[in-house]
GROMACS .gro file of C-alpha atoms in nm:
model
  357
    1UNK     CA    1  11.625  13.457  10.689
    2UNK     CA    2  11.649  13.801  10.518
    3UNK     CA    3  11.973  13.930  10.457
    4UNK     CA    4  12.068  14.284  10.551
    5UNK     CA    5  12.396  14.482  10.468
    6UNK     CA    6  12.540  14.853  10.430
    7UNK     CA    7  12.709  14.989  10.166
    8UNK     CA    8  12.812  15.309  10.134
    9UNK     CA    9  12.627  15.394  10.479
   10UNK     CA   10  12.307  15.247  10.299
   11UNK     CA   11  12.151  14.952  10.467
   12UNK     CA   12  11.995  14.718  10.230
   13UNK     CA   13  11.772  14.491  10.338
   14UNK     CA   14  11.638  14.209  10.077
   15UNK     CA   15  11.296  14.070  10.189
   16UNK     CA   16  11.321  13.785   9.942
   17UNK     CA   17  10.939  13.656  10.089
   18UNK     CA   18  10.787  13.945   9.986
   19UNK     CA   19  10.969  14.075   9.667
   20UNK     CA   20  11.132  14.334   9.820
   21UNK     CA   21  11.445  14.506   9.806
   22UNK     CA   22  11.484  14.776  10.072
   23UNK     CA   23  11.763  15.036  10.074
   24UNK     CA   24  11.734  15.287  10.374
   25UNK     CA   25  11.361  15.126  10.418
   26UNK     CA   26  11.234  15.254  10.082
   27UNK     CA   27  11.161  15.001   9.840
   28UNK     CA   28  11.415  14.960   9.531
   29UNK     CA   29  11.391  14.789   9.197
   30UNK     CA   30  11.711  14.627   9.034
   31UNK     CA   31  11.672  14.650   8.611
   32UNK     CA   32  11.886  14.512   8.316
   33UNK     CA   33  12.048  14.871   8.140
   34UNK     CA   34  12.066  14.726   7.832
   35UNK     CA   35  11.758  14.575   7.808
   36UNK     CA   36  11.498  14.628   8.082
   37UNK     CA   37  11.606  15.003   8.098
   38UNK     CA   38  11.715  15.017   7.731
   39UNK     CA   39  11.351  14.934   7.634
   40UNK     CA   40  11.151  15.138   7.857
   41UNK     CA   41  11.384  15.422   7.707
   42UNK     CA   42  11.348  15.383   7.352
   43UNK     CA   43  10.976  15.293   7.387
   44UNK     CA   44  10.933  15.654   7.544
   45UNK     CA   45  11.111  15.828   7.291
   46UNK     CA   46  10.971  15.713   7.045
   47UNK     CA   47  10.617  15.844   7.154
   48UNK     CA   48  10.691  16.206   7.262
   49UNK     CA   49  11.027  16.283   7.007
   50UNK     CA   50  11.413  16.328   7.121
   51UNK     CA   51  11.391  16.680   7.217
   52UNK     CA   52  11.076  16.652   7.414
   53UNK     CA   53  11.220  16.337   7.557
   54UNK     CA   54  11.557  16.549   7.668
   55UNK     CA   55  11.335  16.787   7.867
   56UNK     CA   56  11.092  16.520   8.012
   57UNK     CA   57  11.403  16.347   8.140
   58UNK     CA   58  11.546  16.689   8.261
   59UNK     CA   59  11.262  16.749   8.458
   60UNK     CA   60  11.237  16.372   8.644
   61UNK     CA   61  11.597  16.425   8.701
   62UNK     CA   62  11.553  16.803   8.835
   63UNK     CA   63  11.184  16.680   9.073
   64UNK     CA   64  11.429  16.376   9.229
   65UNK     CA   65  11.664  16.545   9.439
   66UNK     CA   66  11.496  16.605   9.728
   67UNK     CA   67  11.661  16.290   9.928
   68UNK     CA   68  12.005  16.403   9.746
   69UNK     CA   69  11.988  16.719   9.872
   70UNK     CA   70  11.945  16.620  10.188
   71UNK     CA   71  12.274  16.406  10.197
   72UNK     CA   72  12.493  16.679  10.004
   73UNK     CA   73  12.321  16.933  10.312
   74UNK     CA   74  12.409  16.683  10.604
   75UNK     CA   75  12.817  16.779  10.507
   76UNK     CA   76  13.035  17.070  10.667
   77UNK     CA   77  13.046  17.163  10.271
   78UNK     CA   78  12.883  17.129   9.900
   79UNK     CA   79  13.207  16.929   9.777
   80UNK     CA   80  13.151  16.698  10.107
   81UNK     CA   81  12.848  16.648  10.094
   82UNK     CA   82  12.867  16.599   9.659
   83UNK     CA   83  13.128  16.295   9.765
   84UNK     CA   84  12.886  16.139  10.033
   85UNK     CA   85  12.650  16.133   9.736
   86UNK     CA   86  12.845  16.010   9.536
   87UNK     CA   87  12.979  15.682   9.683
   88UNK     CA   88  12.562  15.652   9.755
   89UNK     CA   89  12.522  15.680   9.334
   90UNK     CA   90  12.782  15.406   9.269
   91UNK     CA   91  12.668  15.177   9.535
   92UNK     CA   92  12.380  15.218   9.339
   93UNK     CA   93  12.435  15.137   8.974
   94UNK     CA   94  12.450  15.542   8.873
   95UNK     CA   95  12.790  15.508   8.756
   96UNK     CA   96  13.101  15.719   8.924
   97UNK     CA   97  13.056  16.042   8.966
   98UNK     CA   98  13.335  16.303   8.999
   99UNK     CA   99  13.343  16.672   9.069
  100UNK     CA  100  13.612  16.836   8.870
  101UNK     CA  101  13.551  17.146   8.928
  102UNK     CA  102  13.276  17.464   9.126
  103UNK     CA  103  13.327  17.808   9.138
  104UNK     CA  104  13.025  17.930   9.349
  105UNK     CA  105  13.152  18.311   9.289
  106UNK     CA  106  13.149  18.221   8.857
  107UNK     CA  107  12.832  18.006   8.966
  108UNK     CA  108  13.021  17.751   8.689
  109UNK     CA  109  13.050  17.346   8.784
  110UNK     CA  110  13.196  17.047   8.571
  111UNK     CA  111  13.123  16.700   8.660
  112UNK     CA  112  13.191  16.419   8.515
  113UNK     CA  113  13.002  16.056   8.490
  114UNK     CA  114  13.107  15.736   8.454
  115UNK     CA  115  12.967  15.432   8.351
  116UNK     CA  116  12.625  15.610   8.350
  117UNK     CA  117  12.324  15.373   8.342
  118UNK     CA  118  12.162  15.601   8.061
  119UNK     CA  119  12.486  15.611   7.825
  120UNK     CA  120  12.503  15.189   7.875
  121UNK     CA  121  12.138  15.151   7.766
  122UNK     CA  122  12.210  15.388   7.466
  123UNK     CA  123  12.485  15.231   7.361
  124UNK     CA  124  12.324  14.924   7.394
  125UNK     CA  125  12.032  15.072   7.171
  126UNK     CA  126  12.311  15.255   6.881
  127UNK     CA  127  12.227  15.606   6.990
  128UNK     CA  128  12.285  15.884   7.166
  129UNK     CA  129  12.047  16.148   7.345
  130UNK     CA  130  12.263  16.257   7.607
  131UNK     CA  131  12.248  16.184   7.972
  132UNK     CA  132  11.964  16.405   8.016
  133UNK     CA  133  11.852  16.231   8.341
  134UNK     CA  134  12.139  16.277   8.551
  135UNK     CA  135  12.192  16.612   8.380
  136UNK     CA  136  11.849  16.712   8.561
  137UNK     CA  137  11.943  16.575   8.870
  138UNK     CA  138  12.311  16.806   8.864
  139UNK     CA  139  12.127  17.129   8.721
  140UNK     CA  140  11.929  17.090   9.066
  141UNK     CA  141  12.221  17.026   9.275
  142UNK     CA  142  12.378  17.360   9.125
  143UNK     CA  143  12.105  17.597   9.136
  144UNK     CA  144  12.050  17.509   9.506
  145UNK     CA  145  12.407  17.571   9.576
  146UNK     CA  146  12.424  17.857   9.349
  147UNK     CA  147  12.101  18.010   9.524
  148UNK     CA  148  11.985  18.105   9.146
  149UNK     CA  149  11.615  18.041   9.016
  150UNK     CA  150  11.717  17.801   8.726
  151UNK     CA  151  12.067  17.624   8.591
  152UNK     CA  152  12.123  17.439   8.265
  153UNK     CA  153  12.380  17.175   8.292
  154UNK     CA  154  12.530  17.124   7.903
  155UNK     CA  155  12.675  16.766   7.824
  156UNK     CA  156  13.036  16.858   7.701
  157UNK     CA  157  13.168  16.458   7.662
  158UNK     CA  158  12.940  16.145   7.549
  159UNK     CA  159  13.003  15.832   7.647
  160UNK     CA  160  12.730  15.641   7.418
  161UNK     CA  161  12.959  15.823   7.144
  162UNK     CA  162  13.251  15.668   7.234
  163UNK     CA  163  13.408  15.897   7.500
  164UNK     CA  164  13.587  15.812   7.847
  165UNK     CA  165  13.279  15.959   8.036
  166UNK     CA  166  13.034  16.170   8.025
  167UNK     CA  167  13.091  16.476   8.116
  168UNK     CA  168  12.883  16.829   8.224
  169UNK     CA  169  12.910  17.186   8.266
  170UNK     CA  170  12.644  17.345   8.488
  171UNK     CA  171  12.574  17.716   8.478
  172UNK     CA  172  12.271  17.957   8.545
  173UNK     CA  173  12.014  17.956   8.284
  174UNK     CA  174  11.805  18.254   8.188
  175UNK     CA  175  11.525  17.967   8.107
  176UNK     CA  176  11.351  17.709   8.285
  177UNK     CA  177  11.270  17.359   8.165
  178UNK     CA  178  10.915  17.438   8.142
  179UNK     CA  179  10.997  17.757   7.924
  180UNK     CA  180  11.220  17.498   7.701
  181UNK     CA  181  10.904  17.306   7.678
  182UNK     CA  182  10.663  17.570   7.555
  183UNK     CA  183  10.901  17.685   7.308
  184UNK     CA  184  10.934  17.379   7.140
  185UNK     CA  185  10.575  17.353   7.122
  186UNK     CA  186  10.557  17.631   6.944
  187UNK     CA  187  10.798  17.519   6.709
  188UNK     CA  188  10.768  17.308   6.394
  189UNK     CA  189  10.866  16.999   6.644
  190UNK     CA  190  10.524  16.911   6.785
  191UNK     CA  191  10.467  16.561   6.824
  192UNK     CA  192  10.153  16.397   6.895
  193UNK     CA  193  10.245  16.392   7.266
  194UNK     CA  194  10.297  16.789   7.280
  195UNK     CA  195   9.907  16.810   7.115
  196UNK     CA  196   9.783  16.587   7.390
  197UNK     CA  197   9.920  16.819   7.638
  198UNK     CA  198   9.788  17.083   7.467
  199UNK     CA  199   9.460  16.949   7.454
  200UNK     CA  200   9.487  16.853   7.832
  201UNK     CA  201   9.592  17.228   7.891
  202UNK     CA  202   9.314  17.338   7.682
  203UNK     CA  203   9.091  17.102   7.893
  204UNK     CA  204   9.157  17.198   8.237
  205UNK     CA  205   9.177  17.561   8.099
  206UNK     CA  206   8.834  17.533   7.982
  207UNK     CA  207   8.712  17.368   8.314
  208UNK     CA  208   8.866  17.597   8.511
  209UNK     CA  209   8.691  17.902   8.302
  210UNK     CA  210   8.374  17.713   8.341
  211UNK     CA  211   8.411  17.663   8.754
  212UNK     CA  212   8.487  18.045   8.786
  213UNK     CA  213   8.157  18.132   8.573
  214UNK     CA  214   7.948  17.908   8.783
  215UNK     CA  215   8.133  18.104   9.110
  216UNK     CA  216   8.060  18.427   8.891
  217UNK     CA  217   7.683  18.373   8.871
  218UNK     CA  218   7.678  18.234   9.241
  219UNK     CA  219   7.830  18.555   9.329
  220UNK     CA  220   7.616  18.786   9.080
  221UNK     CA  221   7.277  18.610   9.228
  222UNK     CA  222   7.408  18.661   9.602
  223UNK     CA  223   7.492  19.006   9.503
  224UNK     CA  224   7.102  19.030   9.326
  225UNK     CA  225   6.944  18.886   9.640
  226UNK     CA  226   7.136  19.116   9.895
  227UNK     CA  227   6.999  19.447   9.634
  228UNK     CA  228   6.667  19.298   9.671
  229UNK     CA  229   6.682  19.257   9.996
  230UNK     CA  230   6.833  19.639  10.032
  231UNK     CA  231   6.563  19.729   9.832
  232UNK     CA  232   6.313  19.594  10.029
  233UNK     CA  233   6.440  19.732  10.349
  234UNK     CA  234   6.477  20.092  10.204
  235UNK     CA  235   6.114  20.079  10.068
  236UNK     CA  236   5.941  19.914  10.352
  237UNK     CA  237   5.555  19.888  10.388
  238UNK     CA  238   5.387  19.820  10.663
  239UNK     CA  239   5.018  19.705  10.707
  240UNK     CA  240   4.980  19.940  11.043
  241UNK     CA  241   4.608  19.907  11.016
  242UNK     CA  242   4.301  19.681  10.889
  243UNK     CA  243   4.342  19.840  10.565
  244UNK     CA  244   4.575  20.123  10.638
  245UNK     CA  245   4.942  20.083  10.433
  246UNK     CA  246   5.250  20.318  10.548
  247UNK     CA  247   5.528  20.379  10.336
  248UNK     CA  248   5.798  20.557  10.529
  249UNK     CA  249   6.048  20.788  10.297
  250UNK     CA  250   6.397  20.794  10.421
  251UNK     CA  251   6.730  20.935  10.239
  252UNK     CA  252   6.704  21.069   9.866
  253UNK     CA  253   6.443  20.892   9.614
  254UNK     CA  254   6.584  20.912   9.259
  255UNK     CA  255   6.427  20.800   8.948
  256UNK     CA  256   6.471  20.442   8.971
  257UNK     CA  257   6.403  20.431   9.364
  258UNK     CA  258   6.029  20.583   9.236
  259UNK     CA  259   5.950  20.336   9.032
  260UNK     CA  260   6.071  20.072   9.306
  261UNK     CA  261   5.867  20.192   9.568
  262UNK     CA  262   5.493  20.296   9.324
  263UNK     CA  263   5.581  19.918   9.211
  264UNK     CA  264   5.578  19.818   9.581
  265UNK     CA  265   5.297  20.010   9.708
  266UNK     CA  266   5.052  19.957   9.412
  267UNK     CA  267   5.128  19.564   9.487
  268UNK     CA  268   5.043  19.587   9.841
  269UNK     CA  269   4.774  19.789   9.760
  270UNK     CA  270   4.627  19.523   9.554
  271UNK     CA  271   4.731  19.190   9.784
  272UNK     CA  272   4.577  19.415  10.035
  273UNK     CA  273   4.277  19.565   9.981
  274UNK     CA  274   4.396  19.882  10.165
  275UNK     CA  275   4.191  20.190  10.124
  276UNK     CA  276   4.457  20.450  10.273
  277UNK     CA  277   4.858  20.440  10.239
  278UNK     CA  278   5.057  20.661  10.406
  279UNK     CA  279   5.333  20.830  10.305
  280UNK     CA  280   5.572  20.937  10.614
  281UNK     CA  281   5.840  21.205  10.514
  282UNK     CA  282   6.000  21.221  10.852
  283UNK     CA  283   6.303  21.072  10.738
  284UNK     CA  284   6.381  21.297  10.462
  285UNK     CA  285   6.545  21.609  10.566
  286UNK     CA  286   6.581  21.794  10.191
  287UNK     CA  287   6.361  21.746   9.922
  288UNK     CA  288   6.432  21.857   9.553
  289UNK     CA  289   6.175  21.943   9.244
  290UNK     CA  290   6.218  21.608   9.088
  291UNK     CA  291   6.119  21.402   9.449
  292UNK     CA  292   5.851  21.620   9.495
  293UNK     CA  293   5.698  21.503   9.122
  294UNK     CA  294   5.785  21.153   9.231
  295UNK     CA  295   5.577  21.169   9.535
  296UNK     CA  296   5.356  21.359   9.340
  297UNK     CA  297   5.354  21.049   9.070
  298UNK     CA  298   5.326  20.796   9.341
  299UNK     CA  299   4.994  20.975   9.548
  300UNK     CA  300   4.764  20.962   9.168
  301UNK     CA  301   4.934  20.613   9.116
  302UNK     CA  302   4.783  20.486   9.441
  303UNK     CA  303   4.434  20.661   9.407
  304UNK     CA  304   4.423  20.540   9.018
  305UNK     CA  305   4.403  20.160   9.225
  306UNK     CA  306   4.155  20.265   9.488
  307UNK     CA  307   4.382  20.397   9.786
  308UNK     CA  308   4.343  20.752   9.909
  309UNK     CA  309   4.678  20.871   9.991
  310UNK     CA  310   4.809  21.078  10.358
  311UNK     CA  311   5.133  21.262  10.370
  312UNK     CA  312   5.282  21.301  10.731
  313UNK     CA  313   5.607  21.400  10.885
  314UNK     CA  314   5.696  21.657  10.626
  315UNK     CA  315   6.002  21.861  10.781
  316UNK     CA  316   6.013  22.264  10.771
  317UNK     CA  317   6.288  22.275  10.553
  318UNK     CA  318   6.094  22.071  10.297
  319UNK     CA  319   5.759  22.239  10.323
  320UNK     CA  320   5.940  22.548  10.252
  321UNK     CA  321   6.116  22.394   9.936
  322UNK     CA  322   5.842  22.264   9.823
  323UNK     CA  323   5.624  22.619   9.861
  324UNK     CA  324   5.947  22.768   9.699
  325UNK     CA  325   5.922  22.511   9.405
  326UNK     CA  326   5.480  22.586   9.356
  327UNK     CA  327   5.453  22.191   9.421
  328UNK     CA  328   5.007  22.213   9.526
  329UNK     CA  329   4.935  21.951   9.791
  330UNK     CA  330   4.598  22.104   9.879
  331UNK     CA  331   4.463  21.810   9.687
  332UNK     CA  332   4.627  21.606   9.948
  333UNK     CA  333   4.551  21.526  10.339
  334UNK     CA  334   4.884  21.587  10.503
  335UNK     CA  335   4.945  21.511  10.871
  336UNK     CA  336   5.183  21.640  11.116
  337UNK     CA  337   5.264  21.260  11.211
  338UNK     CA  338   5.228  20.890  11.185
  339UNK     CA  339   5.021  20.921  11.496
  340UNK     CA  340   4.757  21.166  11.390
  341UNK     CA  341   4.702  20.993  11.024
  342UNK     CA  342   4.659  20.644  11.227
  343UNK     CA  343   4.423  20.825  11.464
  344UNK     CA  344   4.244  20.956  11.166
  345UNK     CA  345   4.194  20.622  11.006
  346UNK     CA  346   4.047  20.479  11.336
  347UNK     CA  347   3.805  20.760  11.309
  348UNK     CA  348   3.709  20.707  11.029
  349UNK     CA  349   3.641  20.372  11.067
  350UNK     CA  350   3.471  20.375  11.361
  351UNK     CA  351   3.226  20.616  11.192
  352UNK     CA  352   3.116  20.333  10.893
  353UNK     CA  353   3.135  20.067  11.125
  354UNK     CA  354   2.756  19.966  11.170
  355UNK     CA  355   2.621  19.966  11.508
  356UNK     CA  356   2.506  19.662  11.746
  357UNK     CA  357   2.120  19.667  11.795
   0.00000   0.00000   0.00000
């Protein structure tokens, strides 16, 4: 039979079968301070250094309050709900805790601790690193009830030195624990622990700059396609005939649009075989010197590869720039429309196609 009690409005459950020892349902482990505990302590230091050790503890203390909290919350007020807490802590081995004093208008607390499990294993061990642990775990308490972004809670008393207790003032701090931490990396205090978490940092910093180039270039060669693709729908050419290409002009054509569209048309051209292209103009309404030379360019381009060129479509406006600008396009068949340059074609082929006998 498994034996269940409550202490301190805890029930504990032991679940001797399975190992277990339950408090509240959540599975608890029962140590020896001064030597289990004492060990485990002492071993860590020793890798990462005392001051790095202080913060590390500071920050498991600080990122375990969550469950606290919610018991110090559950009281009609902070002192309440810091004595509900407390009977909790020394039901469970964390020593006696006592709230001397909180001003929540000074934002200043002392508490004091005693028979804390840290101090025992220390003293058990012949030093003293402070109660940084349980220091964590008040800093949180205060900066929640507070309502300030970060507290500090200063040992004051030290019971692994000999004192009664040990004993803590908490006020706001104008640091956090992780700014603590990068500052004493960048003193003369790194330990081999602070380079691997540089190197770590370094790591993930240089994974993460490598995943955001690889999104880079996915986004640069989406961005290249969708140009292309622009490209090709603002240069379109259409085979609207055995052999007949039309290239329909809309909007302004700049320097680089030219070369776009002669490097188009002399491809299709080619692939092919087409003997006429067509160059529509209806959709440009205002034509300037340098267009004109481009279509210019573009008509001796296409006959250089075997295609006479038509011009069709061209607006009044731009026939009388282009008389204005003494641009000659008597060299050049041009149409009124699409129409009457298709019709042409047909005529023209129906004229050298050879008759049935």
């Amino acid at each position: 039979m498994d034996p269940k009690l409550q202490v301190a409005g805890i029930d504990i459950e032991w679940r001797e079968a399975e190992g277990l020892c339950l408090w509240a349902g959540a599975p608890v482990m029962t140590a020896w301070i001064e030597s289990t505990m004492a060990g485990l302590l002492a071993t860590v230091q020793k890798m990462v250094g005392a001051e790095r050790f202080e913060i590390a503890m500071q920050q498991g203390g600080r990122d375990s309050i969550d469950g606290d909290w919610r018991v110090i919350a559950g009281a009609p007020t902070f002192e309440e709900g810091f004595a509900r807490l407390a009977r909790v802590a020394a039901a469970a081995g964390w020593g006696r805790w006592e709230l001397v004093s909180v001003d929540r208008a000074a934002r200043e607390a002392r508490v004091r601790v005693y028979n804390n499990w840290e101090s025992i294993a220390q003293r058990a061990l012949g030093v003293s690193w402070g109660a940084s642990f349980i220091a964590g775990k008040l800093a949180a308490y205060f900066q929640r009830h507070f309502g300030v972004p970060t507290c500090w809670a200063e040992q004051t008393a030290f019971a692994a030195e000999g004192d009664a207790c040990d004993e803590f003032v908490v006020r706001p701090s104008d640091r956090t624990l992780e700014e603590r931490l990068e500052a004493l990396f960048h003193s003369d205090q790194v330990t081999k622990a602070d380079l691997a978490v540089a190197l770590e940092r370094v790591r993930k910093e240089v994974e993460e700059r490598a995943r955001t180039e690889r999104e880079l270039r996915d986004k640069l060669e989406l961005i290249a396609r969708q140009e292309e693709a622009i490209r090709a729908l603002s240069t379109p050419i259409i085979e609207v005939w055995d052999g007949v290409l039309s290239l329909p002009l809309i909007g302004v054509v700049d320097s680089r649009r030219a070369a776009e569209m002669m490097e188009r048309l002399l491809d299709a051209i080619t692939y092919k075989g087409a003997e006429v292209a067509i160059i529509d103009l209806t959709g440009v309404d205002t034509i300037d010197a340098e267009t004109a030379d481009h279509i210019g360019r573009l008509v001796r381009a296409a006959e250089l590869v075997g295609a006479r060129c038509i011009i069709t479509g061209i607006r009044p406006a731009v026939a009388q720039t282009m008389v204005e600008f003494g641009i000659d396009l008597t060299r050049i068949v041009t149409l009124s429309t699409l129409r009457e340059a298709l019709r042409r074609c047909m005529r023209s082929t129906d004229t050298v196609r050879p008759k049935n006998p």
